[in-house]
Short mmCIF file of C-alpha atoms and ligand atoms in Angstrom, two decimals:
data_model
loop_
_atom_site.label_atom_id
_atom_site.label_comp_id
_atom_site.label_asym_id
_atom_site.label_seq_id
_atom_site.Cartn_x
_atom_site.Cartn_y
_atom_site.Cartn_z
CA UNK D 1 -70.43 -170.38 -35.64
CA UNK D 2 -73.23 -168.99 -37.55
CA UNK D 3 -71.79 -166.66 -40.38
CA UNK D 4 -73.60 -163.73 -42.76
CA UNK D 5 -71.71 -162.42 -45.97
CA UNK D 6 -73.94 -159.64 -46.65
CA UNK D 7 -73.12 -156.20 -44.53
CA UNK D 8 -76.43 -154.79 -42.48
CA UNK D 9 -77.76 -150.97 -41.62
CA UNK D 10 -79.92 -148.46 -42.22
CA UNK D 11 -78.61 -145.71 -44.13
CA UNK D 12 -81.48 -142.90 -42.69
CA UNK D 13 -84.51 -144.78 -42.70
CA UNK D 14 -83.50 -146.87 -45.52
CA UNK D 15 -82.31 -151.21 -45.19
CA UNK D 16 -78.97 -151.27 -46.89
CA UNK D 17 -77.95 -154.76 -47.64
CA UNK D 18 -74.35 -154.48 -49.21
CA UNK D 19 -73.08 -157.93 -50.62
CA UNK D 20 -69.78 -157.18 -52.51
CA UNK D 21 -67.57 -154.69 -50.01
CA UNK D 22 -63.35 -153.89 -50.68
CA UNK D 23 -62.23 -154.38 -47.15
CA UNK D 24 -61.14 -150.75 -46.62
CA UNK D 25 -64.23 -148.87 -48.47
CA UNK D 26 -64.78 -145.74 -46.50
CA UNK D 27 -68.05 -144.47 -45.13
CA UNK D 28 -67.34 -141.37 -46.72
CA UNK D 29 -66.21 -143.25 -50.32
CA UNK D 30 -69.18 -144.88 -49.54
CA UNK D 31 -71.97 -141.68 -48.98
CA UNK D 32 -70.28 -139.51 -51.78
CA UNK D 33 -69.66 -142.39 -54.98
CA UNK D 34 -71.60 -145.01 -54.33
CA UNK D 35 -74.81 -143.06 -52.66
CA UNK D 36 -74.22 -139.89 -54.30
CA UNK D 37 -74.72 -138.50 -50.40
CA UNK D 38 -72.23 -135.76 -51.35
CA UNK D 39 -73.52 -133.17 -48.44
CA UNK D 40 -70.80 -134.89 -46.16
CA UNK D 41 -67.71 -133.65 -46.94
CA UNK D 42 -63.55 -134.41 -47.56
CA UNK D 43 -61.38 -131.85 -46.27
CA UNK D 44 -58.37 -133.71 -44.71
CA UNK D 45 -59.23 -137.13 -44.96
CA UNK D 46 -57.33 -138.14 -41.88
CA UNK D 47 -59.89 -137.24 -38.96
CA UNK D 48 -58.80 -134.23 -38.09
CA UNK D 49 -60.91 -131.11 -39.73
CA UNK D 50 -64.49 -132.82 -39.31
CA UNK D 51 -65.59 -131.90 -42.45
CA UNK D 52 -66.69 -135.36 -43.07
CA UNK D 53 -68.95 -135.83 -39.68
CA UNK D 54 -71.69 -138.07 -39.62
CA UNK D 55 -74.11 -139.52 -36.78
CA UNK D 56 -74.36 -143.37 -35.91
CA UNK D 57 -76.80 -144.93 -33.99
CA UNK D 58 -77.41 -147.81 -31.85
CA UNK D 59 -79.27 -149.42 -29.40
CA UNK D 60 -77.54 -147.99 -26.04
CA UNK D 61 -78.77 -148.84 -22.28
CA UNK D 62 -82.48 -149.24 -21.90
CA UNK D 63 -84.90 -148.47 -24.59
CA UNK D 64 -82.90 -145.43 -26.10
CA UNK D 65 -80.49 -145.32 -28.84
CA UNK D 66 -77.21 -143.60 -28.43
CA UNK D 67 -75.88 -141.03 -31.14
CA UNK D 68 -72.47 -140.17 -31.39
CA UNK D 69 -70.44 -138.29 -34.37
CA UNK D 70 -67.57 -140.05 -36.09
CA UNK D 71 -65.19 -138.87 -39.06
CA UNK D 72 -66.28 -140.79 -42.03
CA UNK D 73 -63.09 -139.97 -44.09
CA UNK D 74 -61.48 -142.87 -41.89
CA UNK D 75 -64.20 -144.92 -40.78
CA UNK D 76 -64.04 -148.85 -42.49
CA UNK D 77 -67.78 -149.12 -43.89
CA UNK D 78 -68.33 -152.51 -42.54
CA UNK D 79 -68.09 -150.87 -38.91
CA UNK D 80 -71.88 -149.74 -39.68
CA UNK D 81 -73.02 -153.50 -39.20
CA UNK D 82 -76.39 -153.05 -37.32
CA UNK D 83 -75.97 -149.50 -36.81
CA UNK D 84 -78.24 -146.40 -38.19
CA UNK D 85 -76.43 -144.22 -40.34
CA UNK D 86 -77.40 -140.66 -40.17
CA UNK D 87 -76.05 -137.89 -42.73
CA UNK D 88 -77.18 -134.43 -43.44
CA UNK D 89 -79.53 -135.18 -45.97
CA UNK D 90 -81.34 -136.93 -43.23
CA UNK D 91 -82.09 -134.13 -41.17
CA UNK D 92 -84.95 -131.85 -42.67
CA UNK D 93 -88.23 -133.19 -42.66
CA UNK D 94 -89.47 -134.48 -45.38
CA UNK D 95 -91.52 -131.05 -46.23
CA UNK D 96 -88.19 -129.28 -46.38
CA UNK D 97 -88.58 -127.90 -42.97
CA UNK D 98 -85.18 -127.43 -41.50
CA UNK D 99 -83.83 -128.99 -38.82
CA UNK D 100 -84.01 -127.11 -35.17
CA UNK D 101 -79.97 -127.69 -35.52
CA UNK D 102 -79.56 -126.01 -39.64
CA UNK D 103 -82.29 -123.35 -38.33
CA UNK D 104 -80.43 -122.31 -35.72
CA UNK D 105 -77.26 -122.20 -37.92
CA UNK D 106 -78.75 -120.00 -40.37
CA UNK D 107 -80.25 -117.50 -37.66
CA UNK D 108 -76.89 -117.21 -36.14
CA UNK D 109 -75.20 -116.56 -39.60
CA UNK D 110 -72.92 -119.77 -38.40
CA UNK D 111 -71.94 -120.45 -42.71
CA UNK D 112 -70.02 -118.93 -45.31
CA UNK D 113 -68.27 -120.97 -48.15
CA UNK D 114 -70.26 -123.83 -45.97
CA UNK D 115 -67.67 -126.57 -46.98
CA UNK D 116 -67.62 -127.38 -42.71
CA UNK D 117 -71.11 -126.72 -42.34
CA UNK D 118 -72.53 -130.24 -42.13
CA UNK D 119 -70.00 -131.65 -40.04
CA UNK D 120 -70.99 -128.91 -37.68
CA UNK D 121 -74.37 -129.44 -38.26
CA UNK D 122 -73.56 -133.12 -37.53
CA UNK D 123 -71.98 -132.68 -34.51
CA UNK D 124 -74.12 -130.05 -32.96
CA UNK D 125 -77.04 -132.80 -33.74
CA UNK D 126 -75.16 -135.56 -31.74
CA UNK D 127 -74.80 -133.16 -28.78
CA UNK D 128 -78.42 -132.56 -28.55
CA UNK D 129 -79.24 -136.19 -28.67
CA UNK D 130 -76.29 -136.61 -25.85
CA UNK D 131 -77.73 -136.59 -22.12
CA UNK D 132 -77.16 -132.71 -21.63
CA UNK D 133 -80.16 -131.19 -19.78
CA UNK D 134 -78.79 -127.80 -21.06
CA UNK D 135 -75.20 -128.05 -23.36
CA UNK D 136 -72.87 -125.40 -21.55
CA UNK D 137 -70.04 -123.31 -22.91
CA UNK D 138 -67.73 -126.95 -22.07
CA UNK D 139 -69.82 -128.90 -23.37
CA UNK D 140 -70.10 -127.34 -27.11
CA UNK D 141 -66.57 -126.92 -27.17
CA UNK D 142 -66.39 -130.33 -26.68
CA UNK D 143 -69.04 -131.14 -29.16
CA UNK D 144 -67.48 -128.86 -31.48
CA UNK D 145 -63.42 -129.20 -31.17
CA UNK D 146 -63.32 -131.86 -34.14
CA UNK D 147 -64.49 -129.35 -36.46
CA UNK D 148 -62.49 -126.75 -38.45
CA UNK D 149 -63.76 -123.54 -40.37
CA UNK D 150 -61.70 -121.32 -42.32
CA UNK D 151 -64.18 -118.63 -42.85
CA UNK D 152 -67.01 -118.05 -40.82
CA UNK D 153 -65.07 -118.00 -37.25
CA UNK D 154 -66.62 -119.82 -34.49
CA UNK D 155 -68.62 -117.79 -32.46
CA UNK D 156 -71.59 -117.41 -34.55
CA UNK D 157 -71.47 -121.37 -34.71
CA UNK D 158 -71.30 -121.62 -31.11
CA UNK D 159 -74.16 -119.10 -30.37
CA UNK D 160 -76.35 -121.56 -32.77
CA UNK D 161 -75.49 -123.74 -30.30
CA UNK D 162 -76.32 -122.05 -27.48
CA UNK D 163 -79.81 -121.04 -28.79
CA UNK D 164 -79.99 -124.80 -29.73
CA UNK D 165 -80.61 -125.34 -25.88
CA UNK D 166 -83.68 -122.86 -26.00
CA UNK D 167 -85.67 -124.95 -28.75
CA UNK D 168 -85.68 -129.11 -26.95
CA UNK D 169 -88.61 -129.99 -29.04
CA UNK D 170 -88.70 -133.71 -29.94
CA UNK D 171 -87.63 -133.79 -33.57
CA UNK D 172 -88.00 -137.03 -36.05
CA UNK D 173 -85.67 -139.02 -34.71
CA UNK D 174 -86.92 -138.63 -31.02
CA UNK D 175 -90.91 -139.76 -32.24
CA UNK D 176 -89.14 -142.89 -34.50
CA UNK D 177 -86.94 -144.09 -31.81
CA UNK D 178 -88.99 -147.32 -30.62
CA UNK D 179 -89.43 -148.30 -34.44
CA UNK D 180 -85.66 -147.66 -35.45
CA UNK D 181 -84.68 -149.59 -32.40
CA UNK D 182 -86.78 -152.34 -32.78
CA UNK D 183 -85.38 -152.64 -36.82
CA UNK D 184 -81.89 -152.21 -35.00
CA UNK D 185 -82.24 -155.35 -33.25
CA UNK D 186 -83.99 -157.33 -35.70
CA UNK D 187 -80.40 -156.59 -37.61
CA UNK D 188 -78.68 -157.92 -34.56
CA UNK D 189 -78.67 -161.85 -35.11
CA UNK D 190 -75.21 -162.76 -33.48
CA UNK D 191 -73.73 -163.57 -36.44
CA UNK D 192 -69.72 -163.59 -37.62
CA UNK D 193 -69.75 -161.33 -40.49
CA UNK D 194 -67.52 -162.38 -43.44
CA UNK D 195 -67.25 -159.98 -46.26
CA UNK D 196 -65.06 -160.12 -49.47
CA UNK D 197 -64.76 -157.82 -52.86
CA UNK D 198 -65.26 -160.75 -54.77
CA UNK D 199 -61.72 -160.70 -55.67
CA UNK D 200 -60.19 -163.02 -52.77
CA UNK D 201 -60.16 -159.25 -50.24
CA UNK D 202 -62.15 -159.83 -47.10
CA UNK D 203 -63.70 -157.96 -44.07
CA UNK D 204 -64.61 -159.75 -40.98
CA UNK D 205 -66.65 -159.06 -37.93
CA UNK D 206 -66.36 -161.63 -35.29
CA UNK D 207 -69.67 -161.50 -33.19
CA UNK D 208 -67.27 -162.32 -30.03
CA UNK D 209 -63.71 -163.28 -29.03
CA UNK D 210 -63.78 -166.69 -29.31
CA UNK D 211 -64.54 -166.18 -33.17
CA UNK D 212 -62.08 -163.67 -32.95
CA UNK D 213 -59.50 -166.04 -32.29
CA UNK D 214 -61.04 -168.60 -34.67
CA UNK D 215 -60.47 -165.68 -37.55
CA UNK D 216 -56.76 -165.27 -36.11
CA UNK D 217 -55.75 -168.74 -36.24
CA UNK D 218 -56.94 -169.22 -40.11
CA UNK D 219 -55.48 -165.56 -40.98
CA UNK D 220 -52.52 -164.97 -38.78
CA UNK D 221 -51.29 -162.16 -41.20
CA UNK D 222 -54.70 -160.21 -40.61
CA UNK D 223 -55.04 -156.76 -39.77
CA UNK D 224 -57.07 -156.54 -36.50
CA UNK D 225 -59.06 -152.99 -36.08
CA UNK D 226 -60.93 -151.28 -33.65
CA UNK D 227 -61.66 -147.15 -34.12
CA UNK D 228 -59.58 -147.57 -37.38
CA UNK D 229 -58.28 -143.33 -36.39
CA UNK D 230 -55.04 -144.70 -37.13
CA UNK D 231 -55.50 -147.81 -39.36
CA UNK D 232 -57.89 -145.38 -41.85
CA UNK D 233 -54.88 -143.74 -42.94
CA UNK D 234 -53.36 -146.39 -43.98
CA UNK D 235 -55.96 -146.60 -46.65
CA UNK D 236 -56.74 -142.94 -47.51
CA UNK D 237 -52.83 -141.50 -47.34
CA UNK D 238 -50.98 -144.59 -47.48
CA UNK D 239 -53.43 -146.41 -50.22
CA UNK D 240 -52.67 -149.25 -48.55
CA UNK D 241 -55.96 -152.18 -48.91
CA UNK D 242 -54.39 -154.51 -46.19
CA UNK D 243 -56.35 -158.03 -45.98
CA UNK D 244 -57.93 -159.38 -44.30
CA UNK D 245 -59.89 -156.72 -42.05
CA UNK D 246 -60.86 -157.75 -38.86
CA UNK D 247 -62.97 -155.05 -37.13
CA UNK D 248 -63.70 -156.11 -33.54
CA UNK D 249 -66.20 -153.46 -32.51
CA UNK D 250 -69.07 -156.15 -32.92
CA UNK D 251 -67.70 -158.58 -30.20
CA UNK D 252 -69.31 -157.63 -26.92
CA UNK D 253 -67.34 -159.56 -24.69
CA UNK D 254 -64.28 -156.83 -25.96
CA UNK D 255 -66.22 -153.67 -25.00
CA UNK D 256 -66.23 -154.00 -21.32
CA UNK D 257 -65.09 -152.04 -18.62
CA UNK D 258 -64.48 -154.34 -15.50
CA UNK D 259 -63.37 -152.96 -12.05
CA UNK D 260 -62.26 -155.56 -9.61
CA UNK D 261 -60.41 -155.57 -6.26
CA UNK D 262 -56.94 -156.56 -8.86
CA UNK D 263 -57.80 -153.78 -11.00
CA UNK D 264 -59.32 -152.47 -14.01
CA UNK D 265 -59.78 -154.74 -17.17
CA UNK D 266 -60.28 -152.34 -20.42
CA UNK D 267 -61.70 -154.51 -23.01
CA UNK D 268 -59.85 -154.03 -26.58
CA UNK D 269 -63.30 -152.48 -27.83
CA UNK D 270 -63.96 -150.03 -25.44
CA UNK D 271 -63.38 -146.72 -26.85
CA UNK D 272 -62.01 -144.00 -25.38
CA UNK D 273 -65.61 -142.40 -25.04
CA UNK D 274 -66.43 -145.04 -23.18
CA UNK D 275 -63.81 -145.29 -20.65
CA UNK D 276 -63.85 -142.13 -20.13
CA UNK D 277 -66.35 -142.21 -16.98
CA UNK D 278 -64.52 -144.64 -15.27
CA UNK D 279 -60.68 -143.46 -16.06
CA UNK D 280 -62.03 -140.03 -15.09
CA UNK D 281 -63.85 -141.02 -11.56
CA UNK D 282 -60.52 -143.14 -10.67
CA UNK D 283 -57.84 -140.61 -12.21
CA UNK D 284 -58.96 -137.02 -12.46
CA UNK D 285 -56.03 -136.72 -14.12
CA UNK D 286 -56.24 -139.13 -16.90
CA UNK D 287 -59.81 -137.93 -17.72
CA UNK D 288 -58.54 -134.67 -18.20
CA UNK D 289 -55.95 -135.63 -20.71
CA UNK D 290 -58.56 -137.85 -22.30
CA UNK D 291 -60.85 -135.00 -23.08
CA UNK D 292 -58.13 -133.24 -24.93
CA UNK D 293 -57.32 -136.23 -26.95
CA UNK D 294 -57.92 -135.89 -30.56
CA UNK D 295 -61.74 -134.73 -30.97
CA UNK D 296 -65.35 -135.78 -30.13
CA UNK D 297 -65.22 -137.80 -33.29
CA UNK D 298 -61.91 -139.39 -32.41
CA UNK D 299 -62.83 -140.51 -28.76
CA UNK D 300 -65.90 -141.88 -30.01
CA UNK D 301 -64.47 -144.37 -32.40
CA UNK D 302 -60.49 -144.78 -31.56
CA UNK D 303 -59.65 -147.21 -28.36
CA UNK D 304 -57.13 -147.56 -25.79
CA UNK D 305 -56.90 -150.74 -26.85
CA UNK D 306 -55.56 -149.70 -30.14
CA UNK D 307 -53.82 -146.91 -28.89
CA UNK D 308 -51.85 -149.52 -27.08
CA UNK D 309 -51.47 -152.12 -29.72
CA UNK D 310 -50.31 -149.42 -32.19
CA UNK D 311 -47.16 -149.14 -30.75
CA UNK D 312 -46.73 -145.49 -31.98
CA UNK D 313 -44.16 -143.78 -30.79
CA UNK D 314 -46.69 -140.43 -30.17
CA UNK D 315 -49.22 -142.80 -28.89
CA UNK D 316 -51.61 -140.35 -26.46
CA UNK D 317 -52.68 -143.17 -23.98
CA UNK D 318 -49.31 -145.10 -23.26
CA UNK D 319 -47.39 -142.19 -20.69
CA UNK D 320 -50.30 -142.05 -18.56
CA UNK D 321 -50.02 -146.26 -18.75
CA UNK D 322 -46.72 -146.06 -17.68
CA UNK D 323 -47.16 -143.15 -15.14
CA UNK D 324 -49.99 -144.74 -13.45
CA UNK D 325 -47.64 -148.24 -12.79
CA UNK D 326 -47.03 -151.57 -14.32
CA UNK D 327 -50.31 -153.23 -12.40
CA UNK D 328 -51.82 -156.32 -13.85
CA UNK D 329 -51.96 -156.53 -17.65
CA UNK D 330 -53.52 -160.67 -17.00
CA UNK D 331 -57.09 -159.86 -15.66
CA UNK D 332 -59.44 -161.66 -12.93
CA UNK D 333 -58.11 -165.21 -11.93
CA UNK D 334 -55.35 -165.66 -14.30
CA UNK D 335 -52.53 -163.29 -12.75
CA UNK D 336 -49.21 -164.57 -13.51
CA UNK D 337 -47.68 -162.85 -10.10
CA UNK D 338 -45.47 -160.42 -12.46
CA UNK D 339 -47.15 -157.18 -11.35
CA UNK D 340 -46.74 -158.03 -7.68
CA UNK D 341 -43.27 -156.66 -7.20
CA UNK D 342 -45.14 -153.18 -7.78
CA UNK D 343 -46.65 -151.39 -5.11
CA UNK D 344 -48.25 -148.82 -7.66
CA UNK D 345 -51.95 -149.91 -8.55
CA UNK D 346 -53.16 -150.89 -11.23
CA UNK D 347 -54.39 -150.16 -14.23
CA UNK D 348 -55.15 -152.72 -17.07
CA UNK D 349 -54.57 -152.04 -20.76
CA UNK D 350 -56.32 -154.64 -22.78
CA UNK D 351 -54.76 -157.89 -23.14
CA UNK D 352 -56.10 -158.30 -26.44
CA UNK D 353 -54.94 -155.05 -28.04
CA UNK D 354 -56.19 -153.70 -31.28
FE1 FES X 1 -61.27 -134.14 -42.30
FE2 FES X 1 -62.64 -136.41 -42.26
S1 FES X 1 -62.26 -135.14 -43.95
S2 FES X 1 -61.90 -135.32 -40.57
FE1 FES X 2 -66.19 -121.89 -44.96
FE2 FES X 2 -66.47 -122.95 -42.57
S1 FES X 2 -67.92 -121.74 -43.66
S2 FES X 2 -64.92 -123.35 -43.96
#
């Protein structure tokens, strides 16, 4: 297994190559004391007010990248392996020309004390890089329910949306696309990542399961993580620094959704955001609790997988599991015959789990 110790992304349109990494080292920690980024905010440092929102990319279907908004506050910095990293400071041009997203806050008055202002700013930019022909009222309360502000109210921020769908011109991001995807996956080389703090802590990243399980056998105290929504407050409220790490949102063969005639296989990576489509198609129902689950931000990083694994008493996920019937919890050719007494089909929470 080919193995890298040095963590990989672009930070904007910077390379950052980070050698020396405490396991648990927020993005956030990251941005505001180590990059002196300090436009992206703390306000409850537990994924909740969105004060800390920033934008990561990477390469989605086709030739595009997708963008989504995740809470920094709780987000493990080694999850931005071979991602782009995209913070406020990134978004007026170099000139000083606003972006169409902070223009469109300003002329709707959407700030006052501004402390939420560039997580909204954030998250109204990953909407308008989502597929939305034209955002409606839905859809920017969606974009927009993982943000919190005390002062200004939220209609003026949601008209700035609104008027956001009246000005689609490409901006920066849009004309570098082909270039930051091509640097993207020149970043992407496969590799098991294995990080330490130089004092004995360590972060992995195993490229697939297999390593996975190779990490698991020589660290069978780990911590495995996924969306780290509930993991990351172990760190920030609980100061806990468990190690080591082991973040499994690199291994593809974990982030797929498989549908067979036995039932659906939810890998342990797939986020909620991402099973969304398909729990929502098969179970109206379940998609509808889904979209009320935590927050844009939340969905986009935390899993079911997770949820599940968790074992939290409050867990969101685990009454629709259990409403919807035991099904098959072994997967394609290696059913054990213990669902079969059921006649309820089937839905399958990860076997994995984190
Ligand atoms: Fe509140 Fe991160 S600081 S969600
Ligand atoms: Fe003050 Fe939103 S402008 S918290």
């Amino acid at each position: 297994m080919t193995s890298r110790d040095t963590l990989r992304f672009l930070l904007g349109t910077e390379l950052r190559e980070i050698k020396v990494m405490e396991p648990t080292t927020t993005v956030l920690d990251h941005l505001r004391l180590v990059e002196r980024r300090t436009g992206t905010k703390e306000g409850c440092a537990e994924g909740d007010c969105g004060a800390c929102s920033v934008v990561v990319a990477r390469p989605g279907e086709g030739n595009h990248l997708t963008y989504r908004a995740v809470n920094a506050c709780i987000q493990p910095l080694g999850t931005l392996d071979g991602c782009q990293l995209i913070t406020v400071e990134d978004l007026a041009a170099a000139d000083g020309t606003l972006h169409p997203v902070q223009q469109a806050m300003v002329d709707a008055h959407g700030s006052q004390c501004g402390f939420c202002t560039p997580g909204f700013v954030m998250s109204l930019f990953a909407m308008t890089k989502a597929d939305l022909a034209a955002p409606d009222d839905q859809d920017i309360d969606e974009a927009l329910a993982g943000n919190l502000c005390r002062c200004t109210g939220y209609a003026p921020i949601a008209r700035a949306a609104r008027d956001l769908a009246d000005a689609p011109a490409p901006d920066q991001f849009d004309l570098a696309q082909s270039q930051t995807l091509t640097r993207l996956r020149a970043l992407d080389d496969g590799a098991h990542l294995a990080l330490s703090d130089g004092k004995g802590r360590r972060f992995f990243a195993p490229a697939n399961g297999d390593a996975l399980a190779d990490v698991l056998v020589d660290h069978p105290q780990a911590t495995i993580v996924a969306g780290a929504t509930d993991v990351g407050l172990w760190f920030t409220k609980h100061l806990k620094r468990p190690t080591p790490l082991v973040w499994i949102g690199r291994a593809a063969d974990l982030a797929r959704i498989e549908e067979t005639p036995a039932g659906i296989e939810i890998g342990a990576g797939v986020t909620y955001s991402d099973a969304l489509e398909t729990l929502a198609r098969l179970w109206p129902d379940f998609g509808a609790v889904l979209r009320r689950l935590g927050s844009t931000q939340i969905r986009n990083a935390g899993t079911i997988g997770g949820n599940v694994a968790n074992g939290s008493p409050i867990g969101d996920t685990p009454p629709m599991l259990i409403a919807l019937g035991p099904g098959c919890i072994c997967g394609p050719g290696r059913c054990a015959g213990c669902c079969r007494s059921s006649t309820t089909s089937s839905t399958t929470a990860s076997r994995t789990g984190a």
